[in-house]
């Protein structure tokens, strides 16, 4: 399948996909992780991604969407290059999760599911991320940051701004 | 499976082990409410309405997923259970719009009924309900999420039932929605089954929505006029200023072999009856050569005079008659009797779409070898040769899929093309093009060009088999195929043609060489006395009739419900022939006629039709169209105008006459149906009028042994199988002039061109989808 | 990086190798790793299952089903392949113990999976991690690759003629996928909607084959049970509750963290001693004993409460996932209830009516109520709704939402009444919640 001519997957992603589907007793088992990996690369599940995954797995696009829309980490619109996910579930709430979320809103000037104009950050209030004993916690893309206070917020954002700069790429759209 | 005894509400019930409690209870008359459960579809246990208490089990159990086992004890009705159901309804109503007054489902909504029953009259919910705008997915299907209760019936019906899989569910939790495959549009077969199974008004029909309330309609159960599968259809009819108007078609009472199935044509394609192009006045060609409106008297007199003149001056052999694939058996019978005994000609034929004549002869003397649709549905193994039922015979495709899915039937396909039913097939034999003829030899174990012997081995290992074939087999080839099967035990056959009554046309003798019941014209037997004046020799076939018209040898041609000018003839060929056409539209043929007689459609008359599987069903008058007359009445009047004693044509009023108390009432008469059953049960028949087709049915039954029908069954609205294998032995002679119709999901011969609904649906299909039927 | 804690009362069995670099396979082996698996390979399935039964190990995923018994339900002969499925979906709010296991001791999960496979006669195991745990998935993937390289996984494990393979899998954000049958659906590439039971997974599970599903902590405990011997392991805990448990203590305590304590350890001591007491010297208001789905306990109810499945059950709550959430007296219970129910509303798969509509309705009522627009009738309605969801939903997620709600309303009715008729919340700063 990696010989796919009209692919929007990078060669690495296509290779990963081929390796993944081959592992399972049933090809379709690769669907959920594959959607996540494709999102990591493309930024979101565009129509083209859905179409390609459907062809590669051998199911209908409708079926892919049925599954994709079920999972909350999967999105159908671009997010920021760094997606800030603030947990406000009970353990984090008790230790200031909402204050943290408010501070991110102030610093970034966006609300829940918002994306900054430069496309660098997006912000999300999320459910428990499994860091309750180190609350309050957030994830920026897949990085955990825990035991935070609102005062940590500017430094965290600077860290990712610096990362964007050092990677020397324009903020992705 | 072994039977077990369970106790439900203190009553002992016996049922097969493993049966679903909900089915067992319902069969025993114990009501179990359910939204998501739908017989024949996969289990969901999602609505939680069917909860019951099982002894020694801590939680309430869902009856839809409980398999019965020996000694179980259940309670299905108690304050606890009622409360559980009531709470579920309250929860649903929390987000359900209470727009029942304008909702299409109002009056036939399962949520409404259950609210009434379990009472959740007062709402505890004071918060704002979720809203989403209604969506139009196709010309046929609309979706209103707020009304949707997420029972998943539509998804399962579309996927499991139709094998189309065009519906899914997106998002989760309270945000979940039913979603179509095309993003915001539905690319599918547009069968409307999803609308039909929706228990509420979430899915509504483009043609019915906001038209009326269910209780303002009369519901008339009749037979679909489109393909030859013979779906029962219930027409919802409302009185209108100019008669009665059909508003809706479904099969809401699930009667008939089709259960709840209808395809797009059956469900939406009834609107041709309301077409502005319907003929409503007879037309007669004037001196200037133009068709102009005329009175019935004038038109009939003109036609009758000409027919009489030609017959008397040039003989019956200069007259031709072309019958219809979509008129009733009684009309077909009457037409050929009129042709043979009044016009004195055997030049009668119809547009044949399969070789039923050869089929009848091949089966002659072998009763029990024809397969009705019920035989097909319950068969353990089926061989389908050629054809594409998914597109051309939607009900057959449905029955085949269901047989495979539910009964684990084994489907074998032999086809030169790839068809969608391969998904259900156990084995597929891909035939080289043009090789259908070699199949009987192949099946018989001979070496042929077909290499795949595994297919044959599997097939021959089957203990019983139903073989289905279509126009690929004719004459001697058809005979060879049938003879192969007759040499084996338990092989049955069905021959598949097109249009609502093509089988009936053949069985009723609308053929140049065959009398009713496929009795050869050359050996007429009892018919000789019945049809005085009938010529002894077989007549001309349809192409021969048209040829003699072209030669100028045909002085008059009567065409009933057929369109040979579009399908066969070069219009100029009919120039020198006096042409009389009975039809519902000014078709290409009618436009050439000298006299045009406006006929009623199948939905506006009564009688019987025979499906391609030989199942006879009752057609009932649902609607009215001013100015038109049934073909039966037109023929009787034509004969009357020719001076015939109509009693010799229609034996009305000549046996135990009691009374007709509703026969002529048509659409308005729910009682008429019951009255008819009552009469039939007592061996009485309502016969008062020469226009009563039942009089002709009497004669058909008397003269055609295969049509000796179980009238109680027939009048009860069921399909009565016929038996083509009655024919006395005779040789296979006569022309096999077959022209397959190949109508698809949205076409229906000339008729389909007058249905705006079907044209809309055809336009909606993206080219790829239209081609592969939503594969 | 999650911080590790410790306390003298801890009995370190599962956490023995934490903080010692055991993610490295050689280090893991230095610390005694993979010996249990080798022993099991030599002893055979019946022996393994007997040891597991003797250990009184009960599932750490929440329901506390005896692990040895679960394994023994798998038919010995099966026409379809059998599978082991490790549940690392860890999504119950208040729970982060599996997180630490994947981080510090990934090979224990692999070794436990191999042993489960040997016990039931399976050749293929899956380790499913929630999508958010990407860095942990990478750790697990590396550990699996290392185990293959050493020949501990593959066609001939430990040089025997026995085959066992492991596939790691990522989720993509769904709490319900932690439910065992929804987990199998997700692993088959479908929506995470639970399946109708029976049949149970031990008979018809993944791809239709018999399947054992265990929580990651349960599985990581298995090698230790084998190493110690089942009876010795059982002796650490309380009656019918073998061994230790990882308690994740979070919320208003001085020293939140994951502590490994013997089953039956006193809850009050967990709060006041192990975790250092209520933060800032405040008073204790309530404790959620086993993750957000377990009914809240009042200070007087934790006095003599031993933390095992039976005792917490008797106290009217559940041991659940072992996530102890401590709530101080400055907390608004209505807000806490609202945040709890918002989660279940967000995570309900939507399959069945009582859960889908019930959680949605509860969230709406509580949101309005907390904003000060509640009426006395609302309190009764909230209770009515929760009571009518309880035991009526397709899977236990509906119960997980209804049970704590009932606890809050019944035990803190007075506080609900304080919010009535336009009165502002006496505590909260946050009246709006963004998650929809
Ligand atoms: C809604 C719901 C969510 C669950 N989430 C998890 C989970 O995240 N992790 C887990 O191990 N078990 C979870 N469970 C329990 C599993 O269904 C299952 O009982 C468990 O994985 C079995 O493993 P054990 O016997 O080792 O506890 C959940 C159950 C329900 C009903
Ligand atoms: S619960 Fe039933 S279970 Fe039963 S029908 Fe509905 S949903 Fe089904
Ligand atoms: S509650 Fe925030 S990480 Fe668990």
PDB file of N, CA and C in Angstrom, chain B residues 1-28:
ATOM      1  N   UNK B   1     -33.827 -26.465  17.827  1.00  0.00           N
ATOM      2  CA  UNK B   1     -33.418 -26.496  19.231  1.00  0.00           C
ATOM      3  C   UNK B   1     -34.524 -27.047  20.123  1.00  0.00           C
ATOM      4  N   UNK B   2     -34.101 -27.636  21.205  1.00  0.00           N
ATOM      5  CA  UNK B   2     -35.055 -28.234  22.130  1.00  0.00           C
ATOM      6  C   UNK B   2     -35.928 -27.146  22.749  1.00  0.00           C
ATOM      7  N   UNK B   3     -37.135 -27.538  23.093  1.00  0.00           N
ATOM      8  CA  UNK B   3     -38.029 -26.577  23.720  1.00  0.00           C
ATOM      9  C   UNK B   3     -37.777 -26.494  25.211  1.00  0.00           C
ATOM     10  N   UNK B   4     -37.967 -25.311  25.764  1.00  0.00           N
ATOM     11  CA  UNK B   4     -37.834 -25.133  27.206  1.00  0.00           C
ATOM     12  C   UNK B   4     -39.124 -24.495  27.719  1.00  0.00           C
ATOM     13  N   UNK B   5     -39.332 -24.629  29.010  1.00  0.00           N
ATOM     14  CA  UNK B   5     -40.504 -24.001  29.606  1.00  0.00           C
ATOM     15  C   UNK B   5     -40.047 -22.888  30.539  1.00  0.00           C
ATOM     16  N   UNK B   6     -40.608 -21.717  30.343  1.00  0.00           N
ATOM     17  CA  UNK B   6     -40.301 -20.605  31.242  1.00  0.00           C
ATOM     18  C   UNK B   6     -41.615 -20.084  31.815  1.00  0.00           C
ATOM     19  N   UNK B   7     -41.505 -19.298  32.851  1.00  0.00           N
ATOM     20  CA  UNK B   7     -42.704 -18.721  33.448  1.00  0.00           C
ATOM     21  C   UNK B   7     -42.647 -17.210  33.287  1.00  0.00           C
ATOM     22  N   UNK B   8     -43.671 -16.661  32.679  1.00  0.00           N
ATOM     23  CA  UNK B   8     -43.739 -15.210  32.515  1.00  0.00           C
ATOM     24  C   UNK B   8     -45.022 -14.720  33.159  1.00  0.00           C
ATOM     25  N   UNK B   9     -44.887 -13.867  34.113  1.00  0.00           N
ATOM     26  CA  UNK B   9     -46.037 -13.336  34.848  1.00  0.00           C
ATOM     27  C   UNK B   9     -46.944 -14.457  35.345  1.00  0.00           C
ATOM     28  N   UNK B  10     -46.327 -15.539  35.796  1.00  0.00           N
ATOM     29  CA  UNK B  10     -47.093 -16.639  36.357  1.00  0.00           C
ATOM     30  C   UNK B  10     -47.614 -17.617  35.319  1.00  0.00           C
ATOM     31  N   UNK B  11     -47.420 -17.282  34.031  1.00  0.00           N
ATOM     32  CA  UNK B  11     -47.917 -18.154  32.976  1.00  0.00           C
ATOM     33  C   UNK B  11     -46.771 -18.983  32.411  1.00  0.00           C
ATOM     34  N   UNK B  12     -47.030 -20.268  32.176  1.00  0.00           N
ATOM     35  CA  UNK B  12     -45.986 -21.123  31.597  1.00  0.00           C
ATOM     36  C   UNK B  12     -45.957 -20.920  30.082  1.00  0.00           C
ATOM     37  N   UNK B  13     -44.763 -20.718  29.560  1.00  0.00           N
ATOM     38  CA  UNK B  13     -44.614 -20.580  28.115  1.00  0.00           C
ATOM     39  C   UNK B  13     -43.581 -21.589  27.631  1.00  0.00           C
ATOM     40  N   UNK B  14     -43.849 -22.175  26.482  1.00  0.00           N
ATOM     41  CA  UNK B  14     -42.895 -23.108  25.896  1.00  0.00           C
ATOM     42  C   UNK B  14     -42.285 -22.449  24.670  1.00  0.00           C
ATOM     43  N   UNK B  15     -40.971 -22.495  24.568  1.00  0.00           N
ATOM     44  CA  UNK B  15     -40.289 -21.849  23.442  1.00  0.00           C
ATOM     45  C   UNK B  15     -38.985 -22.575  23.180  1.00  0.00           C
ATOM     46  N   UNK B  16     -38.442 -22.425  21.974  1.00  0.00           N
ATOM     47  CA  UNK B  16     -37.156 -23.073  21.703  1.00  0.00           C
ATOM     48  C   UNK B  16     -36.065 -22.461  22.582  1.00  0.00           C
ATOM     49  N   UNK B  17     -35.191 -23.294  23.090  1.00  0.00           N
ATOM     50  CA  UNK B  17     -34.094 -22.810  23.930  1.00  0.00           C
ATOM     51  C   UNK B  17     -33.295 -21.780  23.138  1.00  0.00           C
ATOM     52  N   UNK B  18     -32.939 -20.711  23.795  1.00  0.00           N
ATOM     53  CA  UNK B  18     -32.116 -19.715  23.137  1.00  0.00           C
ATOM     54  C   UNK B  18     -32.895 -18.650  22.390  1.00  0.00           C
ATOM     55  N   UNK B  19     -34.213 -18.804  22.285  1.00  0.00           N
ATOM     56  CA  UNK B  19     -35.014 -17.762  21.639  1.00  0.00           C
ATOM     57  C   UNK B  19     -34.946 -16.512  22.500  1.00  0.00           C
ATOM     58  N   UNK B  20     -35.153 -15.367  21.882  1.00  0.00           N
ATOM     59  CA  UNK B  20     -35.103 -14.127  22.647  1.00  0.00           C
ATOM     60  C   UNK B  20     -36.397 -13.949  23.428  1.00  0.00           C
ATOM     61  N   UNK B  21     -36.247 -13.575  24.677  1.00  0.00           N
ATOM     62  CA  UNK B  21     -37.415 -13.416  25.544  1.00  0.00           C
ATOM     63  C   UNK B  21     -38.435 -12.459  24.928  1.00  0.00           C
ATOM     64  N   UNK B  22     -37.949 -11.389  24.310  1.00  0.00           N
ATOM     65  CA  UNK B  22     -38.882 -10.402  23.755  1.00  0.00           C
ATOM     66  C   UNK B  22     -39.763 -11.046  22.675  1.00  0.00           C
ATOM     67  N   UNK B  23     -39.165 -11.918  21.854  1.00  0.00           N
ATOM     68  CA  UNK B  23     -39.947 -12.593  20.813  1.00  0.00           C
ATOM     69  C   UNK B  23     -40.922 -13.587  21.418  1.00  0.00           C
ATOM     70  N   UNK B  24     -40.438 -14.327  22.408  1.00  0.00           N
ATOM     71  CA  UNK B  24     -41.276 -15.334  23.050  1.00  0.00           C
ATOM     72  C   UNK B  24     -42.499 -14.655  23.684  1.00  0.00           C
ATOM     73  N   UNK B  25     -42.256 -13.555  24.380  1.00  0.00           N
ATOM     74  CA  UNK B  25     -43.358 -12.842  25.035  1.00  0.00           C
ATOM     75  C   UNK B  25     -44.330 -12.284  24.002  1.00  0.00           C
ATOM     76  N   UNK B  26     -43.794 -11.656  22.980  1.00  0.00           N
ATOM     77  CA  UNK B  26     -44.671 -11.031  21.993  1.00  0.00           C
ATOM     78  C   UNK B  26     -45.530 -12.074  21.292  1.00  0.00           C
ATOM     79  N   UNK B  27     -44.955 -13.210  21.039  1.00  0.00           N
ATOM     80  CA  UNK B  27     -45.710 -14.281  20.393  1.00  0.00           C
ATOM     81  C   UNK B  27     -46.852 -14.738  21.293  1.00  0.00           C
ATOM     82  N   UNK B  28     -46.603 -14.690  22.597  1.00  0.00           N
ATOM     83  CA  UNK B  28     -47.620 -15.130  23.550  1.00  0.00           C
ATOM     84  C   UNK B  28     -48.575 -13.989  23.906  1.00  0.00           C
TER      85      UNK B  28
END
